[in-house]
Amino acid sequence: MSGPATDGGEWEPWADRSAGAGRTNRLAVVAFVLGLLGGVLAPVAGLFALRQLRRDGGRGRGLVAAGLVCFGAWVLAGAVFLGVALVGPDRDPGLRGLRVGDCFRVPDGATAIRTAPTRVTRVPCAEPHDAEYVDDFPAYERSADERYPGAAVLSQRAETLCRQRQRSYVVDPLGLPAQVRLSWYLPTRVDWSTDPTITCYLTAPDRLNRPLRMDSAVLDPGQLAYLLASRDWAEVRAALVATAPTATPEALRDAVRRAESTHTDMWFRLRRENWPAPVRPAIERLLTEMEQAEPSWRDADGAADRTKLLQVVAQAGRHPDPATELAVRQALGLPTAQGEPRR
């Protein structure tokens, strides 16, 4: 028994389905485009496309899969973006999220109290900020099992140790603006049993807008070498000038000997450095003036009476010439006025 004849003379009972097997499913294309663009209907279109493909055959399963992968990537990116927006990359639960050199903002008035704020916001130092993180250290003196010593003792401890940290953090105090002050946060009695830490930071009445750090992390080798060589001499000379008029002869003579020793040490440290060519003329002039001042310091040490000693100290203190020291600073790109940033 023969079936109905076709135009070609043969009967094709599945003619319509065979024809559909080679076509690309339209919903599969829609699912791929929606997934590529992140459309929320991409999974729905993909589901219906797969049902049609199972029922009618055809091509498009690969397009559906690619569309769903793209849609999944959009969903993942959205989740990451939402998490960053909610938490914030620079928002920390407290000071423990900060590192040395970080600049941060705190709630109003939090730099005027000694208790650490519960939340801080880290910001780039070029943006307005309330404080700059200098360092931290354990609040106990000898061992972690010490009893809470009280706020007064902790304040004394913090002042001593924070000033030591500041001296290393800002090697050149001339770079600090006049209004900047050193401060610290103290642990409370509650903190003492968990993590008793003293945190040192620099702050100012008005917001800061530049970094204050001046140590080996930011200074070039020439700047650091000069500052380390001259820092002790500058401190000793300033102390001598301040105390000489009222010091006893014995104390004055001891101060002169310290100044002479520090002066000589500075000369040797500057002499042994390999200075860049643009800096060398100013350094050589400074060394020459220091050599010329050396006999005056020896004469001061050997002066017979207080009056003569003060005269020789005044003469020796005029060297090196401040203009020469200024020229060295300019050549090195260091601050030449209080609060001026380095170049």
CSV table of C-alpha atoms in Angstrom, one decimal:
chain,number,residue,atom,x,y,z
A,1,MET,CA,0.0,0.0,0.0
A,2,SER,CA,1.5,3.3,-1.0
A,3,GLY,CA,1.2,6.6,0.7
A,4,PRO,CA,0.5,10.0,-0.8
A,5,ALA,CA,3.0,11.0,-3.4
A,6,THR,CA,5.0,14.1,-3.2
A,7,ASP,CA,6.2,16.3,-6.0
A,8,GLY,CA,9.4,14.4,-6.2
A,9,GLY,CA,7.6,11.1,-6.3
A,10,GLU,CA,8.4,10.1,-2.7
A,11,TRP,CA,6.4,10.2,0.5
A,12,GLU,CA,8.0,12.2,3.4
A,13,PRO,CA,5.9,11.7,6.6
A,14,TRP,CA,8.2,14.0,8.7
A,15,ALA,CA,8.8,16.7,6.1
A,16,ASP,CA,7.9,19.6,8.3
A,17,ARG,CA,10.0,18.5,11.4
A,18,SER,CA,13.1,17.8,9.2
A,19,ALA,CA,12.9,21.2,7.8
A,20,GLY,CA,12.8,22.8,11.3
A,21,ALA,CA,15.8,20.8,12.5
A,22,GLY,CA,18.3,23.0,10.5
A,23,ARG,CA,16.9,26.3,11.6
A,24,THR,CA,18.2,28.4,14.6
A,25,ASN,CA,15.6,29.0,17.2
A,26,ARG,CA,14.6,32.6,17.5
A,27,LEU,CA,14.1,32.5,21.2
A,28,ALA,CA,17.7,31.2,21.6
A,29,VAL,CA,18.9,34.2,19.8
A,30,VAL,CA,16.8,36.5,22.0
A,31,ALA,CA,18.1,34.7,25.1
A,32,PHE,CA,21.7,35.3,23.9
A,33,VAL,CA,21.2,39.0,23.2
A,34,LEU,CA,19.5,39.6,26.5
A,35,GLY,CA,22.2,37.8,28.4
A,36,LEU,CA,25.0,39.7,26.6
A,37,LEU,CA,23.3,43.0,27.5
A,38,GLY,CA,22.5,41.9,31.1
A,39,GLY,CA,18.7,41.9,30.5
A,40,VAL,CA,16.7,40.4,33.4
A,41,LEU,CA,14.5,38.4,31.0
A,42,ALA,CA,17.5,36.4,29.7
A,43,PRO,CA,16.8,33.3,31.9
A,44,VAL,CA,13.1,33.4,31.0
A,45,ALA,CA,13.8,33.6,27.3
A,46,GLY,CA,16.5,30.8,27.6
A,47,LEU,CA,14.0,28.5,29.4
A,48,PHE,CA,11.3,28.8,26.7
A,49,ALA,CA,13.9,28.4,24.0
A,50,LEU,CA,15.1,25.1,25.5
A,51,ARG,CA,11.5,23.9,25.7
A,52,GLN,CA,11.0,24.7,22.0
A,53,LEU,CA,14.3,23.0,21.1
A,54,ARG,CA,13.3,19.8,22.9
A,55,ARG,CA,9.9,19.8,21.3
A,56,ASP,CA,10.6,20.9,17.7
A,57,GLY,CA,14.4,20.4,17.3
A,58,GLY,CA,16.6,22.9,15.7
A,59,ARG,CA,19.8,24.8,16.6
A,60,GLY,CA,20.4,27.3,19.5
A,61,ARG,CA,21.4,25.4,22.6
A,62,GLY,CA,24.9,26.9,22.5
A,63,LEU,CA,23.4,30.4,22.2
A,64,VAL,CA,21.2,29.8,25.2
A,65,ALA,CA,24.2,28.6,27.2
A,66,ALA,CA,26.3,31.6,26.2
A,67,GLY,CA,23.5,34.0,27.0
A,68,LEU,CA,23.1,32.5,30.5
A,69,VAL,CA,26.8,32.6,31.1
A,70,CYS,CA,26.9,36.3,30.2
A,71,PHE,CA,23.9,37.0,32.4
A,72,GLY,CA,25.6,35.2,35.3
A,73,ALA,CA,28.7,37.4,34.8
A,74,TRP,CA,26.4,40.5,34.9
A,75,VAL,CA,24.9,39.3,38.1
A,76,LEU,CA,28.3,38.6,39.7
A,77,ALA,CA,29.6,42.0,38.8
A,78,GLY,CA,26.5,43.6,40.2
A,79,ALA,CA,26.9,41.8,43.5
A,80,VAL,CA,30.5,42.9,43.8
A,81,PHE,CA,29.6,46.5,43.0
A,82,LEU,CA,26.8,46.4,45.6
A,83,GLY,CA,29.1,45.0,48.2
A,84,VAL,CA,31.8,47.7,47.6
A,85,ALA,CA,29.1,50.4,47.7
A,86,LEU,CA,27.7,49.2,51.0
A,87,VAL,CA,31.0,48.5,52.8
A,88,GLY,CA,33.3,51.0,51.1
A,89,PRO,CA,36.9,50.1,50.2
A,90,ASP,CA,38.3,52.8,52.5
A,91,ARG,CA,36.0,52.4,55.4
A,92,ASP,CA,37.4,50.5,58.4
A,93,PRO,CA,35.9,49.3,61.6
A,94,GLY,CA,38.6,51.2,63.6
A,95,LEU,CA,42.2,52.2,63.8
A,96,ARG,CA,43.4,48.6,63.4
A,97,GLY,CA,42.6,48.9,59.7
A,98,LEU,CA,45.2,51.7,59.3
A,99,ARG,CA,48.9,51.5,58.6
A,100,VAL,CA,51.8,53.9,59.2
A,101,GLY,CA,51.4,56.9,56.9
A,102,ASP,CA,47.7,56.6,56.3
A,103,CYS,CA,45.5,59.7,56.4
A,104,PHE,CA,42.1,59.5,57.9
A,105,ARG,CA,38.9,61.2,58.9
A,106,VAL,CA,37.1,60.8,62.2
A,107,PRO,CA,33.7,61.8,63.6
A,108,ASP,CA,33.5,65.4,64.7
A,109,GLY,CA,35.6,66.0,67.7
A,110,ALA,CA,37.3,62.6,67.8
A,111,THR,CA,40.8,64.1,67.6
A,112,ALA,CA,40.1,66.2,70.7
A,113,ILE,CA,39.6,63.1,72.9
A,114,ARG,CA,42.0,60.4,74.1
A,115,THR,CA,39.6,57.5,73.4
A,116,ALA,CA,40.0,55.9,69.9
A,117,PRO,CA,36.9,56.3,67.7
A,118,THR,CA,35.0,53.2,66.8
A,119,ARG,CA,35.1,54.0,63.0
A,120,VAL,CA,37.5,55.9,60.8
A,121,THR,CA,37.6,56.6,57.1
A,122,ARG,CA,40.9,56.3,55.3
A,123,VAL,CA,41.4,58.9,52.5
A,124,PRO,CA,44.3,59.9,50.2
A,125,CYS,CA,46.6,62.3,52.0
A,126,ALA,CA,46.1,64.9,49.2
A,127,GLU,CA,42.4,65.1,50.2
A,128,PRO,CA,41.2,67.0,53.3
A,129,HIS,CA,41.6,64.9,56.4
A,130,ASP,CA,41.7,65.1,60.2
A,131,ALA,CA,44.8,63.2,61.1
A,132,GLU,CA,47.8,61.2,59.8
A,133,TYR,CA,48.8,57.9,61.4
A,134,VAL,CA,52.3,57.9,62.8
A,135,ASP,CA,52.7,54.6,64.7
A,136,ASP,CA,51.3,52.5,67.5
A,137,PHE,CA,52.8,50.4,70.3
A,138,PRO,CA,51.6,48.2,73.3
A,139,ALA,CA,50.4,50.4,76.1
A,140,TYR,CA,51.8,48.2,78.8
A,141,GLU,CA,55.4,48.8,80.0
A,142,ARG,CA,56.9,45.4,80.6
A,143,SER,CA,54.4,42.5,80.0
A,144,ALA,CA,50.9,42.0,78.8
A,145,ASP,CA,49.6,40.9,82.2
A,146,GLU,CA,50.2,44.3,83.8
A,147,ARG,CA,47.3,45.8,85.6
A,148,TYR,CA,45.6,48.9,84.1
A,149,PRO,CA,47.9,51.8,85.3
A,150,GLY,CA,45.3,54.6,84.8
A,151,ALA,CA,44.9,57.4,82.2
A,152,ALA,CA,47.5,59.7,83.8
A,153,VAL,CA,50.3,57.1,83.6
A,154,LEU,CA,49.3,56.1,80.1
A,155,SER,CA,49.3,59.7,79.0
A,156,GLN,CA,52.9,60.2,80.2
A,157,ARG,CA,53.9,57.0,78.5
A,158,ALA,CA,52.2,58.0,75.3
A,159,GLU,CA,53.8,61.5,75.2
A,160,THR,CA,57.3,60.1,75.6
A,161,LEU,CA,57.0,57.2,73.1
A,162,CYS,CA,54.9,59.1,70.6
A,163,ARG,CA,57.5,61.9,70.5
A,164,GLN,CA,60.2,59.3,69.8
A,165,ARG,CA,58.0,57.9,66.9
A,166,GLN,CA,57.4,61.4,65.6
A,167,ARG,CA,61.2,62.1,65.5
A,168,SER,CA,61.7,59.1,63.2
A,169,TYR,CA,58.5,59.8,61.2
A,170,VAL,CA,59.3,63.5,60.5
A,171,VAL,CA,63.1,63.6,60.2
A,172,ASP,CA,62.8,67.3,59.2
A,173,PRO,CA,60.6,69.2,61.6
A,174,LEU,CA,60.9,72.3,59.4
A,175,GLY,CA,58.4,70.6,57.0
A,176,LEU,CA,55.7,70.5,59.7
A,177,PRO,CA,53.1,73.3,59.5
A,178,ALA,CA,53.2,75.4,62.7
A,179,GLN,CA,49.6,74.4,63.6
A,180,VAL,CA,50.2,70.7,63.5
A,181,ARG,CA,50.4,68.9,66.8
A,182,LEU,CA,51.2,65.4,68.0
A,183,SER,CA,48.4,63.5,69.7
A,184,TRP,CA,47.5,60.0,70.7
A,185,TYR,CA,44.7,57.6,71.6
A,186,LEU,CA,44.8,55.6,74.8
A,187,PRO,CA,43.2,52.3,75.6
A,188,THR,CA,40.4,52.3,78.1
A,189,ARG,CA,40.1,50.0,81.1
A,190,VAL,CA,37.8,47.8,78.9
A,191,ASP,CA,40.4,47.6,76.1
A,192,TRP,CA,43.2,46.7,78.6
A,193,SER,CA,42.1,43.0,78.7
A,194,THR,CA,42.1,42.6,75.0
A,195,ASP,CA,44.4,44.8,72.9
A,196,PRO,CA,45.9,47.7,75.0
A,197,THR,CA,47.4,49.9,72.3
A,198,ILE,CA,48.6,53.5,72.2
A,199,THR,CA,48.1,55.1,68.7
A,200,CYS,CA,50.2,58.2,67.8
A,201,TYR,CA,48.9,60.6,65.1
A,202,LEU,CA,49.5,64.1,63.8
A,203,THR,CA,46.5,66.5,63.6
A,204,ALA,CA,45.7,70.2,63.3
A,205,PRO,CA,42.8,72.5,64.2
A,206,ASP,CA,42.0,72.9,60.5
A,207,ARG,CA,41.9,69.9,58.2
A,208,LEU,CA,45.2,68.8,56.6
A,209,ASN,CA,45.5,68.5,52.8
A,210,ARG,CA,48.9,67.0,52.2
A,211,PRO,CA,51.1,64.2,53.7
A,212,LEU,CA,53.4,65.2,56.6
A,213,ARG,CA,55.6,62.1,56.5
A,214,MET,CA,59.3,62.7,56.0
A,215,ASP,CA,61.4,59.6,56.5
A,216,SER,CA,63.1,56.9,54.4
A,217,ALA,CA,59.8,55.9,52.9
A,218,VAL,CA,59.4,59.2,51.0
A,219,LEU,CA,62.8,61.0,51.1
A,220,ASP,CA,65.5,60.4,48.5
A,221,PRO,CA,68.9,59.1,49.7
A,222,GLY,CA,70.6,62.6,49.5
A,223,GLN,CA,67.8,64.3,51.5
A,224,LEU,CA,67.8,61.6,54.1
A,225,ALA,CA,71.6,61.6,54.5
A,226,TYR,CA,71.7,65.4,55.0
A,227,LEU,CA,68.8,65.4,57.5
A,228,LEU,CA,70.2,62.6,59.6
A,229,ALA,CA,73.7,64.1,59.6
A,230,SER,CA,72.5,67.6,60.6
A,231,ARG,CA,69.6,66.8,62.9
A,232,ASP,CA,71.6,66.1,66.0
A,233,TRP,CA,73.7,69.2,65.5
A,234,ALA,CA,70.7,71.4,65.0
A,235,GLU,CA,69.1,70.1,68.3
A,236,VAL,CA,72.3,70.4,70.3
A,237,ARG,CA,73.0,73.9,69.0
A,238,ALA,CA,69.5,75.0,69.8
A,239,ALA,CA,69.7,73.6,73.3
A,240,LEU,CA,73.0,75.3,73.8
A,241,VAL,CA,71.7,78.7,72.7
A,242,ALA,CA,68.6,78.3,74.9
A,243,THR,CA,70.5,77.3,78.1
A,244,ALA,CA,73.8,79.0,77.9
A,245,PRO,CA,72.8,82.3,79.6
A,246,THR,CA,71.6,80.6,82.8
A,247,ALA,CA,73.6,77.4,82.9
A,248,THR,CA,76.3,76.8,85.5
A,249,PRO,CA,79.9,76.9,84.3
A,250,GLU,CA,80.1,73.1,84.6
A,251,ALA,CA,76.8,72.5,82.8
A,252,LEU,CA,77.8,75.0,80.1
A,253,ARG,CA,81.2,73.4,79.6
A,254,ASP,CA,79.5,70.0,79.2
A,255,ALA,CA,77.0,71.4,76.7
A,256,VAL,CA,79.9,72.9,74.7
A,257,ARG,CA,81.7,69.6,74.6
A,258,ARG,CA,78.5,67.9,73.3
A,259,ALA,CA,78.2,70.6,70.7
A,260,GLU,CA,81.8,70.2,69.6
A,261,SER,CA,81.5,66.4,69.3
A,262,THR,CA,78.2,66.6,67.4
A,263,HIS,CA,79.6,69.3,65.1
A,264,THR,CA,82.6,67.0,64.2
A,265,ASP,CA,80.4,64.0,63.7
A,266,MET,CA,78.2,66.0,61.3
A,267,TRP,CA,81.3,67.0,59.3
A,268,PHE,CA,82.5,63.4,58.9
A,269,ARG,CA,79.0,62.1,57.9
A,270,LEU,CA,78.6,64.8,55.3
A,271,ARG,CA,82.1,64.3,54.0
A,272,ARG,CA,81.8,60.6,53.3
A,273,GLU,CA,78.5,60.9,51.3
A,274,ASN,CA,78.6,60.7,47.5
A,275,TRP,CA,76.5,63.8,46.7
A,276,PRO,CA,74.8,64.4,43.3
A,277,ALA,CA,76.6,67.0,41.2
A,278,PRO,CA,73.9,69.7,41.6
A,279,VAL,CA,74.2,69.5,45.4
A,280,ARG,CA,78.0,69.2,45.7
A,281,PRO,CA,78.9,72.9,45.5
A,282,ALA,CA,76.6,73.8,48.4
A,283,ILE,CA,77.8,70.9,50.5
A,284,GLU,CA,81.4,71.7,49.9
A,285,ARG,CA,80.8,75.3,51.0
A,286,LEU,CA,79.1,74.0,54.2
A,287,LEU,CA,82.0,71.7,54.9
A,288,THR,CA,84.5,74.5,54.5
A,289,GLU,CA,82.7,76.7,56.9
A,290,MET,CA,82.4,73.9,59.5
A,291,GLU,CA,86.2,73.3,59.2
A,292,GLN,CA,86.7,77.0,59.9
A,293,ALA,CA,84.5,76.9,63.0
A,294,GLU,CA,86.2,73.9,64.5
A,295,PRO,CA,89.0,75.9,66.2
A,296,SER,CA,86.4,78.1,67.9
A,297,TRP,CA,84.7,75.1,69.4
A,298,ARG,CA,88.1,73.9,70.8
A,299,ASP,CA,88.8,77.3,72.2
A,300,ALA,CA,85.4,77.4,73.9
A,301,ASP,CA,86.1,74.0,75.5
A,302,GLY,CA,89.4,75.4,76.9
A,303,ALA,CA,88.1,78.9,77.9
A,304,ALA,CA,89.2,79.7,81.5
A,305,ASP,CA,86.1,81.6,82.7
A,306,ARG,CA,82.4,81.8,82.0
A,307,THR,CA,82.5,85.2,80.2
A,308,LYS,CA,85.1,84.1,77.8
A,309,LEU,CA,83.3,80.8,77.3
A,310,LEU,CA,80.1,82.5,76.3
A,311,GLN,CA,82.0,84.8,73.9
A,312,VAL,CA,83.6,82.0,72.1
A,313,VAL,CA,80.4,80.0,72.0
A,314,ALA,CA,78.6,83.0,70.4
A,315,GLN,CA,81.4,83.2,67.8
A,316,ALA,CA,81.4,79.5,67.0
A,317,GLY,CA,77.6,79.5,66.8
A,318,ARG,CA,77.7,81.9,63.8
A,319,HIS,CA,79.1,79.1,61.7
A,320,PRO,CA,78.1,77.6,59.4
A,321,ASP,CA,76.4,80.6,57.8
A,322,PRO,CA,72.5,80.2,57.7
A,323,ALA,CA,72.6,81.2,54.0
A,324,THR,CA,74.9,78.2,53.3
A,325,GLU,CA,72.5,75.8,55.1
A,326,LEU,CA,69.6,77.4,53.1
A,327,ALA,CA,71.5,76.8,49.9
A,328,VAL,CA,72.0,73.1,50.8
A,329,ARG,CA,68.3,72.7,51.5
A,330,GLN,CA,67.4,74.4,48.2
A,331,ALA,CA,69.8,72.2,46.3
A,332,LEU,CA,68.3,69.1,47.9
A,333,GLY,CA,64.7,70.2,47.5
A,334,LEU,CA,64.0,70.3,51.2
A,335,PRO,CA,61.7,72.8,53.0
A,336,THR,CA,63.3,76.2,53.5
A,337,ALA,CA,60.5,77.7,55.7
A,338,GLN,CA,58.3,76.3,58.4
A,339,GLY,CA,55.5,74.2,57.0
A,340,GLU,CA,56.8,74.2,53.5
A,341,PRO,CA,56.5,70.9,51.7
A,342,ARG,CA,59.6,69.3,50.1
A,343,ARG,CA,60.0,69.7,46.4
